[in-house]
Amino acid sequence: MSARDALVLGGGPAGLSAAALLHRRGWSVNVIERAAHVGGLTRTIERDGFRFDLGGHRFYSKNPAVTGFFADVIGDDLIEVDRRSSIHFRGRFVDYPIRPWNALRHVGPLTAARIAADLVRLGLRRTPPGAPRSLEDWMLRNYGRTLYETYFKVYAEKVWGLSAQDIDAGLAAQRVKGLDLRATLVNALFRRRPAAVESMVERFHYPRFGYGQFCDNLAAELGQRVATSTEPVRIRHDGRRLTAIELAGGGVATCSPEVVVSSIPVTALVRLLDPAPPAAVQQAVDGLGFRAVVFAAVFVDRPSVRPESWIYFPSPAISFGRVTEPRNWSPDLAPADKTSIVAEHFCDVGDATWRQDDAALVARATRDLTAELGFFAPDEVLGSAVVRAPAAYPRMDTGHRGRLETIERYLDGFANLQVIGRGGMYRYHNTDHVIETAMACVDRLTGGAADPRAVNTELAYHEEKRTA
Ligand SMILES: Cc1cc2nc3c(=O)[nH]c(=O)nc-3n(C[C@H](O)[C@H](O)[C@H](O)COP(=O)(O)OP(=O)(O)OC[C@H]3O[C@@H](n4cnc5c(N)ncnc54)[C@H](O)[C@@H]3O)c2cc1C
């Protein structure tokens, strides 16, 4: 394409990266963001002197171009942070990613013996033919039933609100694998040379005033080209090209850009098309959806609560699924001698958790953090904030791939549309991946052959570093 004029839908990291990269190449760009602020899920909220991300966001990429771009945008404020995570299990904090011997120590002798027996069986057995279909299939093949049922099943079901049998296996292959237990066991039993896999990176990059600095800096670079509180209300097309975008914000405006780059949820994009797509595409869109998260930040009058960057809570008895302590990411995220805990409640838009009023949500989270977990005392609470994210995780059920292919085939028919980002592509992408999709899109728009759909497709966990 030789176009030089693009409209970018969505002012999160994907949209803003694409816009900035096009702008740097001399394109005329405009970004349309529905919210009153940029940043999407990577926003950093500031309240009463405390700053927190919507779930701590760490930066890590295997792609040097992505790391270079991120570092360039953040500049001198990029810091390195030690990574430390644990799972709260039967009242104890177990290292995460799972380290077999650490996990075995905490589960008691009977469960430990069952886990060990599963691992021996897995180590000796041939891999069953065919690809695993569900997260459950994948887990059973890689970890065995006991470890799966003890650690992973409850947490996965809490996060996704789906049975583990209905969650796509690709999600586990891509996200959950922290350590090749089978290889570890086989190596231990048969004294093979260790594969020297560093299970996860031990340190990560982070902007010292919060991850939101990335989008804030890009938006500053783009200036007037970013319109917030504005959204597309209709996208007209002739079957081959998008011809006119009607925007609502301060008023209604219509524009006809040569190229549209969309990073808004693909479900929203398809529903805006006029004429409406064929029934099969509409049905496919109706079959996709997003898991939401309600974040409750509790501000605490003490210098520190826990050492971890993340703590996971699989137990249904605890109202939230994960917490972060922003001060452990950067001391600049809390006033001196104070800290905060951000609790993530996984839910669906409209369900009881989503509808719960802020005071009740914070009261329940505080009860769990104090009475159940003993993190701090109720009278140390200084304040709180609640933020709701309706489209946090594309719902990766076992049927989503077919629906997505139907939608992608249809959208591929529009010569001047590029789709990028997490909700935009309906992929479980991290920020580094969405930046990479933006880079691939810009490459394609400027004559290259890169493909946003090729990003983050490797099955091995993207953080795994093979050193041998
Ligand atoms: C709890 C949690 C923790 C995470 N932790 C990490 C982490 O540690 N590291 C990491 O790299 N990634 C992490 N991520 C993922 C990261 O947030 C996403 O990869 C990233 O935000 C995706 O960027 P995006 O621009 O594609 O989408 P988004 O950030 O969702 O941005 C999309 C933008 O489009 C706007 N929009 C939506 N609809 C419309 C519309 N109709 N019109 C106009 N604008 C619209 C939205 O308001 C939003 O600003 C995490 C995500 C979650 C939910």
Coordinates of C-alpha atoms and ligand atoms in Angstrom, one line a residue:
M1 CA 0.0 0.0 0.0
S2 CA 1.2 3.5 -0.7
A3 CA -1.3 5.3 1.5
R4 CA -0.1 8.0 3.8
D5 CA -3.2 8.8 5.8
A6 CA -4.4 6.5 8.6
L7 CA -7.1 6.5 11.3
V8 CA -6.2 4.4 14.3
L9 CA -9.0 3.0 16.5
G10 CA -8.1 2.6 20.2
G11 CA -5.5 4.5 22.2
G12 CA -3.9 1.6 24.1
P13 CA -0.3 0.4 23.6
A14 CA -1.1 -1.3 20.2
G15 CA -2.9 1.7 18.7
L16 CA -0.5 4.3 20.0
S17 CA 2.6 2.3 19.0
A18 CA 1.2 2.0 15.4
A19 CA 0.3 5.6 15.3
A20 CA 3.7 6.8 16.6
L21 CA 5.6 4.6 14.2
L22 CA 3.5 5.8 11.2
H23 CA 3.9 9.4 12.4
R24 CA 7.7 8.9 12.5
R25 CA 7.6 7.7 8.9
G26 CA 5.8 10.9 7.9
W27 CA 2.3 9.6 7.7
S28 CA -0.7 11.7 8.7
V29 CA -2.4 9.8 11.6
N30 CA -5.3 10.3 13.9
V31 CA -6.1 8.2 17.0
I32 CA -9.6 7.7 18.2
E33 CA -10.0 6.7 21.9
R34 CA -13.4 6.1 23.5
A35 CA -12.2 6.6 27.1
A36 CA -11.3 10.0 28.5
H37 CA -7.6 8.9 28.8
V38 CA -5.2 6.8 26.8
G39 CA -3.5 3.6 27.9
G40 CA -6.3 1.0 27.8
L41 CA -5.3 -1.9 30.1
T42 CA -1.8 -0.5 30.6
R43 CA -3.0 2.7 32.3
T44 CA -1.6 3.7 35.7
I45 CA -4.1 5.2 38.1
E46 CA -3.1 7.9 40.6
R47 CA -5.2 8.3 43.8
D48 CA -4.3 10.1 47.0
G49 CA -0.5 9.9 46.2
F50 CA -0.6 6.2 45.4
R51 CA -0.1 4.9 41.9
F52 CA -1.2 1.5 40.6
D53 CA -1.5 -0.4 37.3
L54 CA -4.5 -2.4 36.3
G55 CA -2.7 -5.5 37.6
G56 CA 1.0 -4.9 37.7
H57 CA 2.4 -4.8 34.2
R58 CA 6.0 -5.9 33.7
F59 CA 7.8 -5.5 30.4
Y60 CA 9.7 -8.4 28.9
S61 CA 10.3 -9.1 25.2
K62 CA 12.5 -11.6 23.3
N63 CA 12.4 -9.2 20.3
P64 CA 15.3 -6.6 20.5
A65 CA 13.3 -4.2 18.3
V66 CA 10.4 -4.2 20.7
T67 CA 12.7 -3.8 23.7
G68 CA 14.5 -0.9 22.0
F69 CA 11.3 0.8 21.2
F70 CA 9.9 0.5 24.7
A71 CA 13.2 1.7 26.2
D72 CA 13.3 4.6 23.9
V73 CA 9.8 5.7 24.8
I74 CA 10.4 5.4 28.5
G75 CA 13.9 6.9 28.5
D76 CA 15.7 7.5 31.8
D77 CA 12.7 6.2 33.8
L78 CA 13.2 2.6 32.9
I79 CA 14.1 0.5 35.9
E80 CA 14.9 -3.2 36.5
V81 CA 12.8 -5.1 39.0
D82 CA 13.4 -8.5 40.7
R83 CA 10.6 -10.9 39.9
R84 CA 9.1 -12.8 42.7
S85 CA 5.8 -14.6 42.7
S86 CA 4.0 -17.2 44.8
I87 CA 0.8 -19.2 45.0
H88 CA -1.1 -19.1 48.3
F89 CA -1.9 -22.7 48.9
R90 CA -3.4 -24.2 52.1
G91 CA -2.2 -21.2 54.1
R92 CA 1.3 -21.2 52.7
F93 CA 3.1 -19.3 50.0
V94 CA 4.6 -21.7 47.4
D95 CA 7.0 -20.5 44.8
Y96 CA 5.6 -19.7 41.3
P97 CA 6.6 -20.8 38.7
I98 CA 6.2 -24.2 40.4
R99 CA 9.5 -25.6 41.5
P100 CA 8.9 -29.3 42.0
W101 CA 10.7 -29.8 45.2
N102 CA 9.4 -26.6 46.7
A103 CA 5.9 -27.6 45.7
L104 CA 6.3 -31.1 47.0
R105 CA 7.5 -29.8 50.4
H106 CA 4.2 -27.8 50.9
V107 CA 1.6 -30.3 49.9
G108 CA 2.1 -33.0 52.6
P109 CA 3.6 -36.5 52.2
L110 CA 0.5 -38.2 50.7
T111 CA -0.1 -35.6 47.9
A112 CA 3.7 -35.4 47.4
A113 CA 3.9 -39.2 46.8
R114 CA 1.0 -39.0 44.3
I115 CA 2.6 -36.1 42.4
A116 CA 5.9 -38.0 42.3
A117 CA 4.1 -41.2 41.1
D118 CA 2.4 -39.1 38.3
L119 CA 5.7 -37.6 37.3
V120 CA 7.3 -41.0 37.1
R121 CA 4.4 -42.3 34.9
L122 CA 4.7 -39.2 32.7
G123 CA 8.4 -39.6 32.4
L124 CA 8.2 -43.2 31.3
R125 CA 5.1 -42.9 29.0
R126 CA 5.1 -42.0 25.4
T127 CA 3.3 -38.7 24.6
P128 CA -0.2 -39.5 23.4
P129 CA -0.9 -38.9 19.7
G130 CA -2.7 -35.8 18.6
A131 CA -2.7 -32.3 20.0
P132 CA -4.3 -31.7 23.4
R133 CA -7.7 -29.9 23.0
S134 CA -8.4 -28.4 26.4
L135 CA -6.3 -26.9 29.2
E136 CA -7.2 -30.0 31.2
D137 CA -5.8 -32.3 28.5
W138 CA -2.6 -30.2 28.3
M139 CA -2.1 -30.1 32.0
L140 CA -2.6 -33.8 32.4
R141 CA 0.0 -34.6 29.8
N142 CA 2.5 -32.2 31.2
Y143 CA 2.0 -32.2 34.9
G144 CA -0.1 -35.3 35.8
R145 CA -3.5 -35.4 37.5
T146 CA -2.4 -34.6 41.1
L147 CA -0.4 -31.5 40.4
Y148 CA -3.1 -30.3 38.0
E149 CA -6.0 -30.8 40.4
T150 CA -3.9 -29.5 43.4
Y151 CA -2.7 -26.3 41.8
F152 CA -3.9 -25.4 38.3
K153 CA -7.5 -26.5 37.9
V154 CA -9.0 -24.2 40.6
Y155 CA -6.9 -21.2 39.6
A156 CA -7.6 -21.6 35.8
E157 CA -11.4 -21.9 36.5
K158 CA -11.3 -18.9 38.9
V159 CA -9.6 -16.8 36.3
W160 CA -11.6 -17.9 33.3
G161 CA -15.0 -18.7 34.8
L162 CA -15.0 -21.8 32.6
S163 CA -14.4 -25.5 33.3
A164 CA -10.8 -26.4 32.5
Q165 CA -12.2 -28.9 29.9
D166 CA -13.6 -25.9 28.0
I167 CA -10.5 -23.7 28.0
D168 CA -8.4 -23.9 24.9
A169 CA -5.2 -25.9 25.3
G170 CA -3.1 -23.3 23.5
L171 CA -3.6 -21.0 26.5
A172 CA -1.8 -23.5 28.8
A173 CA 0.9 -24.2 26.3
Q174 CA 1.6 -20.5 25.8
R175 CA 1.1 -19.1 29.3
V176 CA 1.2 -21.7 32.0
K177 CA 4.3 -23.7 31.3
G178 CA 6.9 -22.5 33.7
L179 CA 9.1 -25.5 34.0
D180 CA 9.4 -28.8 32.1
L181 CA 8.7 -31.1 35.0
R182 CA 8.9 -34.1 32.8
A183 CA 12.3 -33.3 31.6
T184 CA 13.4 -32.4 35.1
L185 CA 12.2 -35.7 36.4
V186 CA 13.7 -37.7 33.6
N187 CA 16.9 -35.9 34.1
A188 CA 16.9 -36.5 37.8
L189 CA 16.0 -40.2 37.5
F190 CA 18.2 -41.0 34.6
R191 CA 21.0 -38.5 35.2
R192 CA 20.7 -37.0 31.7
R193 CA 22.5 -33.7 31.2
P194 CA 20.1 -31.0 32.3
A195 CA 18.4 -29.0 29.5
A196 CA 19.5 -25.8 31.2
V197 CA 16.2 -24.1 30.8
E198 CA 15.9 -21.0 32.9
S199 CA 12.2 -21.4 33.9
M200 CA 11.3 -17.7 33.8
V201 CA 13.2 -14.4 33.5
E202 CA 14.2 -13.4 37.0
R203 CA 14.1 -9.7 36.4
F204 CA 12.0 -7.4 34.3
H205 CA 11.8 -3.8 33.1
Y206 CA 9.3 -1.3 34.5
P207 CA 8.7 2.4 34.1
R208 CA 9.4 3.9 37.5
F209 CA 6.1 5.9 37.7
G210 CA 4.0 3.1 36.5
Y211 CA 3.4 1.2 33.2
G212 CA 1.1 4.0 32.0
Q213 CA 4.1 6.1 31.2
F214 CA 4.5 4.1 28.0
C215 CA 1.2 5.3 26.5
D216 CA 1.3 8.7 28.2
N217 CA 4.7 9.4 26.5
L218 CA 3.4 8.1 23.1
A219 CA 0.3 10.3 23.4
A220 CA 2.5 13.3 24.3
E221 CA 4.6 12.6 21.1
L222 CA 1.4 12.5 19.0
G223 CA -0.2 15.5 20.6
Q224 CA -3.3 16.8 18.9
R225 CA -3.5 13.7 16.8
V226 CA -5.0 11.7 19.7
A227 CA -8.7 12.4 20.3
T228 CA -10.0 11.0 23.6
S229 CA -13.7 10.7 24.6
T230 CA -14.4 9.9 20.9
E231 CA -15.5 6.7 19.3
P232 CA -16.6 5.3 16.0
V233 CA -20.4 4.8 15.8
R234 CA -20.6 3.5 12.2
I235 CA -18.1 2.2 9.7
R236 CA -19.4 2.2 6.2
H237 CA -17.9 -0.1 3.5
D238 CA -18.4 -1.3 0.0
G239 CA -17.4 -4.9 0.6
R240 CA -13.8 -4.3 -0.4
R241 CA -12.8 -1.1 1.4
L242 CA -13.9 0.8 4.5
T243 CA -15.3 4.0 2.9
A244 CA -16.4 6.3 5.8
I245 CA -16.1 6.3 9.6
E246 CA -18.7 8.2 11.6
L247 CA -17.3 9.4 14.9
A248 CA -19.1 10.7 17.9
G249 CA -17.4 12.8 20.5
G250 CA -17.7 16.5 20.9
G251 CA -20.1 16.2 17.9
V252 CA -20.5 13.8 15.0
A253 CA -17.9 13.8 12.3
T254 CA -17.3 11.6 9.3
C255 CA -13.9 10.9 7.8
S256 CA -12.6 8.7 5.0
P257 CA -9.0 7.7 5.8
E258 CA -7.0 5.7 3.2
V259 CA -6.2 3.1 5.9
V260 CA -7.9 2.1 9.1
V261 CA -5.8 0.4 11.8
S262 CA -8.1 -1.1 14.5
S263 CA -7.0 -2.1 18.0
I264 CA -10.5 -2.0 19.5
P265 CA -12.1 -5.3 20.4
V266 CA -12.8 -7.2 17.2
T267 CA -16.3 -7.9 18.3
A268 CA -17.0 -4.1 18.5
L269 CA -15.3 -3.5 15.1
V270 CA -17.5 -6.0 13.3
R271 CA -20.7 -4.8 15.0
L272 CA -20.0 -1.2 13.7
L273 CA -19.8 -2.3 10.0
D274 CA -22.5 -1.0 7.7
P275 CA -23.8 -2.9 5.8
A276 CA -23.8 -5.6 8.5
P277 CA -21.6 -8.7 7.8
P278 CA -23.1 -12.0 6.7
A279 CA -25.1 -14.0 9.3
A280 CA -22.2 -16.5 9.8
V281 CA -19.8 -13.7 10.7
Q282 CA -22.3 -12.1 13.1
Q283 CA -22.9 -15.5 14.7
A284 CA -19.2 -16.0 15.1
V285 CA -18.8 -12.6 16.8
D286 CA -21.7 -13.4 19.1
G287 CA -19.8 -16.5 20.2
L288 CA -16.7 -14.5 21.3
G289 CA -16.5 -12.5 24.5
F290 CA -14.2 -11.1 27.1
R291 CA -13.4 -11.9 30.8
A292 CA -13.6 -8.8 32.9
V293 CA -11.5 -7.8 36.0
V294 CA -12.5 -5.5 38.9
F295 CA -9.4 -4.1 40.6
A296 CA -9.6 -3.0 44.2
A297 CA -6.6 -1.0 45.5
V298 CA -6.3 -0.8 49.3
F299 CA -3.9 1.9 50.6
V300 CA -2.0 0.8 53.8
D301 CA -0.2 2.7 56.5
R302 CA 2.9 0.6 56.7
P303 CA 6.1 0.5 54.6
S304 CA 5.7 -3.0 53.2
V305 CA 3.2 -5.9 53.3
R306 CA 4.9 -8.8 51.3
P307 CA 8.0 -9.2 49.2
E308 CA 6.4 -10.6 46.1
S309 CA 5.6 -8.9 42.8
W310 CA 2.5 -11.2 42.4
I311 CA 0.7 -13.6 44.7
Y312 CA -1.9 -16.0 43.2
F313 CA -4.9 -17.1 45.2
P314 CA -6.6 -20.2 43.7
S315 CA -8.9 -20.8 46.6
P316 CA -12.5 -20.0 46.0
A317 CA -12.7 -18.9 49.6
I318 CA -10.6 -15.8 48.8
S319 CA -12.6 -13.2 46.8
F320 CA -9.7 -12.2 44.5
G321 CA -7.5 -14.3 42.2
R322 CA -4.3 -12.3 42.4
V323 CA -2.7 -9.4 44.2
T324 CA 0.2 -7.1 43.5
E325 CA 2.0 -4.7 45.8
P326 CA 3.0 -1.7 43.5
R327 CA 5.8 -0.6 45.9
N328 CA 7.6 -3.8 45.1
W329 CA 7.6 -2.8 41.5
S330 CA 8.8 0.8 42.1
P331 CA 9.2 2.7 45.3
D332 CA 7.8 5.8 43.4
L333 CA 4.3 4.1 43.4
A334 CA 3.5 4.9 47.0
P335 CA 4.2 7.8 49.4
A336 CA 7.1 7.3 51.9
D337 CA 6.5 4.6 54.5
K338 CA 3.2 3.6 52.9
T339 CA 2.2 0.8 50.6
S340 CA -0.8 -0.6 48.8
I341 CA -2.3 -3.9 47.6
V342 CA -4.2 -4.2 44.4
A343 CA -6.6 -7.2 44.3
E344 CA -7.8 -8.6 41.0
H345 CA -11.4 -10.0 40.9
F346 CA -12.0 -12.0 37.7
C347 CA -15.6 -11.8 36.6
D348 CA -18.0 -11.3 33.7
V349 CA -19.6 -8.0 32.9
G350 CA -23.0 -8.0 34.6
D351 CA -22.4 -10.7 37.1
A352 CA -22.6 -10.3 40.9
T353 CA -18.9 -9.3 41.3
W354 CA -19.1 -6.8 38.5
R355 CA -22.3 -5.2 39.9
Q356 CA -21.1 -5.2 43.5
D357 CA -20.8 -1.6 44.7
D358 CA -17.3 -0.3 45.4
A359 CA -17.6 -0.1 49.2
A360 CA -18.8 -3.7 49.5
L361 CA -16.1 -5.0 47.1
V362 CA -13.4 -3.2 49.1
A363 CA -14.8 -4.4 52.4
R364 CA -14.7 -8.0 51.3
A365 CA -11.2 -7.7 49.8
T366 CA -10.0 -6.0 53.0
R367 CA -11.6 -8.7 55.1
D368 CA -9.7 -11.4 53.1
L369 CA -6.4 -9.4 53.3
T370 CA -6.7 -8.8 57.0
A371 CA -8.7 -11.6 58.8
E372 CA -8.0 -14.4 56.4
L373 CA -4.4 -13.6 55.3
G374 CA -3.1 -11.4 58.1
F375 CA -1.4 -9.0 55.7
F376 CA -2.2 -6.0 57.8
A377 CA -4.7 -4.8 60.4
P378 CA -8.0 -3.1 59.4
D379 CA -7.1 0.1 61.2
E380 CA -4.0 0.5 58.9
V381 CA -6.3 1.0 55.9
L382 CA -5.9 4.6 54.6
G383 CA -8.2 4.5 51.6
S384 CA -9.1 2.6 48.5
A385 CA -10.0 2.8 44.8
V386 CA -11.9 0.5 42.5
V387 CA -11.5 0.3 38.7
R388 CA -13.4 -2.0 36.3
A389 CA -12.0 -3.4 33.1
P390 CA -14.7 -4.9 30.9
A391 CA -12.5 -6.4 28.2
A392 CA -9.5 -7.7 30.0
Y393 CA -9.0 -11.2 28.6
P394 CA -10.3 -12.6 25.3
R395 CA -12.3 -15.7 26.3
M396 CA -10.2 -18.6 24.9
D397 CA -12.7 -21.4 25.0
T398 CA -12.2 -24.5 23.0
G399 CA -14.5 -23.3 20.2
H400 CA -13.1 -19.8 19.7
R401 CA -10.5 -20.6 17.0
G402 CA -13.1 -21.6 14.4
R403 CA -15.2 -18.5 15.1
L404 CA -12.1 -16.3 14.9
E405 CA -11.1 -17.8 11.6
T406 CA -14.6 -17.0 10.1
I407 CA -14.2 -13.4 11.3
E408 CA -10.6 -13.0 10.1
R409 CA -11.5 -14.4 6.6
Y410 CA -14.2 -11.8 6.4
L411 CA -12.1 -8.9 7.6
D412 CA -9.3 -9.9 5.3
G413 CA -11.6 -8.9 2.4
F414 CA -11.1 -5.2 3.3
A415 CA -8.0 -3.9 1.5
N416 CA -7.6 -0.8 3.7
L417 CA -8.1 -2.4 7.1
Q418 CA -5.3 -3.6 9.5
V419 CA -6.2 -5.3 12.8
I420 CA -3.7 -5.3 15.7
G421 CA -3.6 -5.7 19.5
R422 CA -5.0 -8.0 22.1
G423 CA -8.8 -7.4 21.9
G424 CA -8.3 -6.3 18.3
M425 CA -6.9 -9.6 17.2
Y426 CA -8.6 -11.6 20.0
R427 CA -5.3 -13.1 21.1
Y428 CA -3.9 -13.5 24.6
H429 CA -1.1 -10.9 23.8
N430 CA 1.0 -9.1 26.3
T431 CA 2.1 -5.5 25.7
D432 CA 5.4 -6.6 24.0
H433 CA 3.3 -8.7 21.6
V434 CA 0.9 -5.9 20.8
I435 CA 3.8 -3.6 20.1
E436 CA 5.1 -6.2 17.8
T437 CA 1.8 -6.5 16.0
A438 CA 1.9 -2.7 15.6
M439 CA 5.4 -2.9 14.2
A440 CA 4.4 -5.7 11.8
C441 CA 1.3 -3.7 10.7
V442 CA 3.5 -0.6 10.0
D443 CA 6.0 -2.7 8.1
R444 CA 3.2 -4.1 6.0
L445 CA 1.7 -0.6 5.3
T446 CA 5.1 0.7 4.2
G447 CA 5.8 -2.1 1.7
G448 CA 7.2 -4.9 3.9
A449 CA 5.8 -8.4 4.3
A450 CA 5.6 -8.8 8.1
D451 CA 2.4 -10.3 9.5
P452 CA 0.8 -9.3 12.8
R453 CA -0.8 -12.8 13.0
A454 CA 2.7 -14.3 13.1
V455 CA 3.3 -12.6 16.5
N456 CA 3.3 -14.8 19.6
T457 CA 2.5 -18.0 17.9
E458 CA 5.4 -20.1 19.3
L459 CA 4.1 -22.8 21.6
A460 CA 6.9 -22.8 24.1
Y461 CA 6.4 -20.3 26.9
H462 CA 7.7 -17.0 25.6
E463 CA 9.6 -16.3 28.7
E464 CA 11.6 -19.5 28.7
K465 CA 15.2 -18.9 27.9
R466 CA 17.2 -21.9 26.6
T467 CA 20.8 -21.4 27.6
A468 CA 22.3 -24.7 26.5
Ligands
LIG1 C1 -4.7 -8.1 34.8 C2 -3.8 -7.9 33.6 C3 -2.4 -8.0 33.8 C4 -1.5 -7.9 32.7 N1 -0.2 -7.9 32.9 C5 0.7 -7.7 31.9 C6 2.1 -7.7 32.1 O1 2.5 -7.9 33.2 N2 2.9 -7.5 31.0 C7 2.4 -7.2 29.8 O2 3.2 -7.0 28.9 N3 1.0 -7.3 29.6 C8 0.2 -7.5 30.6 N4 -1.2 -7.5 30.4 C9 -1.7 -7.4 29.0 C10 -1.7 -5.9 28.5 O3 -2.6 -5.2 29.3 C11 -2.3 -5.9 27.0 O4 -1.5 -6.8 26.2 C12 -2.3 -4.6 26.4 O5 -3.0 -3.6 27.2 C13 -3.1 -4.7 25.1 O6 -3.0 -3.5 24.4 P1 -4.1 -3.1 23.3 O7 -3.7 -1.7 22.8 O8 -4.1 -4.2 22.3 O9 -5.5 -3.1 24.0 P2 -6.0 -2.2 25.3 O10 -5.0 -1.9 26.2 O11 -7.2 -2.9 25.7 O12 -6.4 -0.9 24.5 C14 -7.5 -0.8 23.7 C15 -8.0 0.6 23.7 O13 -9.2 0.8 22.8 C16 -10.1 1.6 23.4 N5 -11.5 1.2 22.9 C17 -12.2 0.1 23.1 N6 -13.3 0.2 22.4 C18 -13.3 1.3 21.7 C19 -14.2 1.9 20.7 N7 -15.3 1.3 20.4 N8 -13.8 3.1 20.2 C20 -12.6 3.7 20.5 N9 -11.8 3.2 21.4 C21 -12.1 2.0 22.0 C22 -10.0 1.2 24.9 O14 -10.6 2.2 25.7 C23 -8.5 1.1 25.1 O15 -7.9 2.3 25.4 C24 -2.1 -7.6 31.4 C25 -3.5 -7.6 31.2 C26 -4.3 -7.7 32.3 C27 -5.8 -7.6 32.1

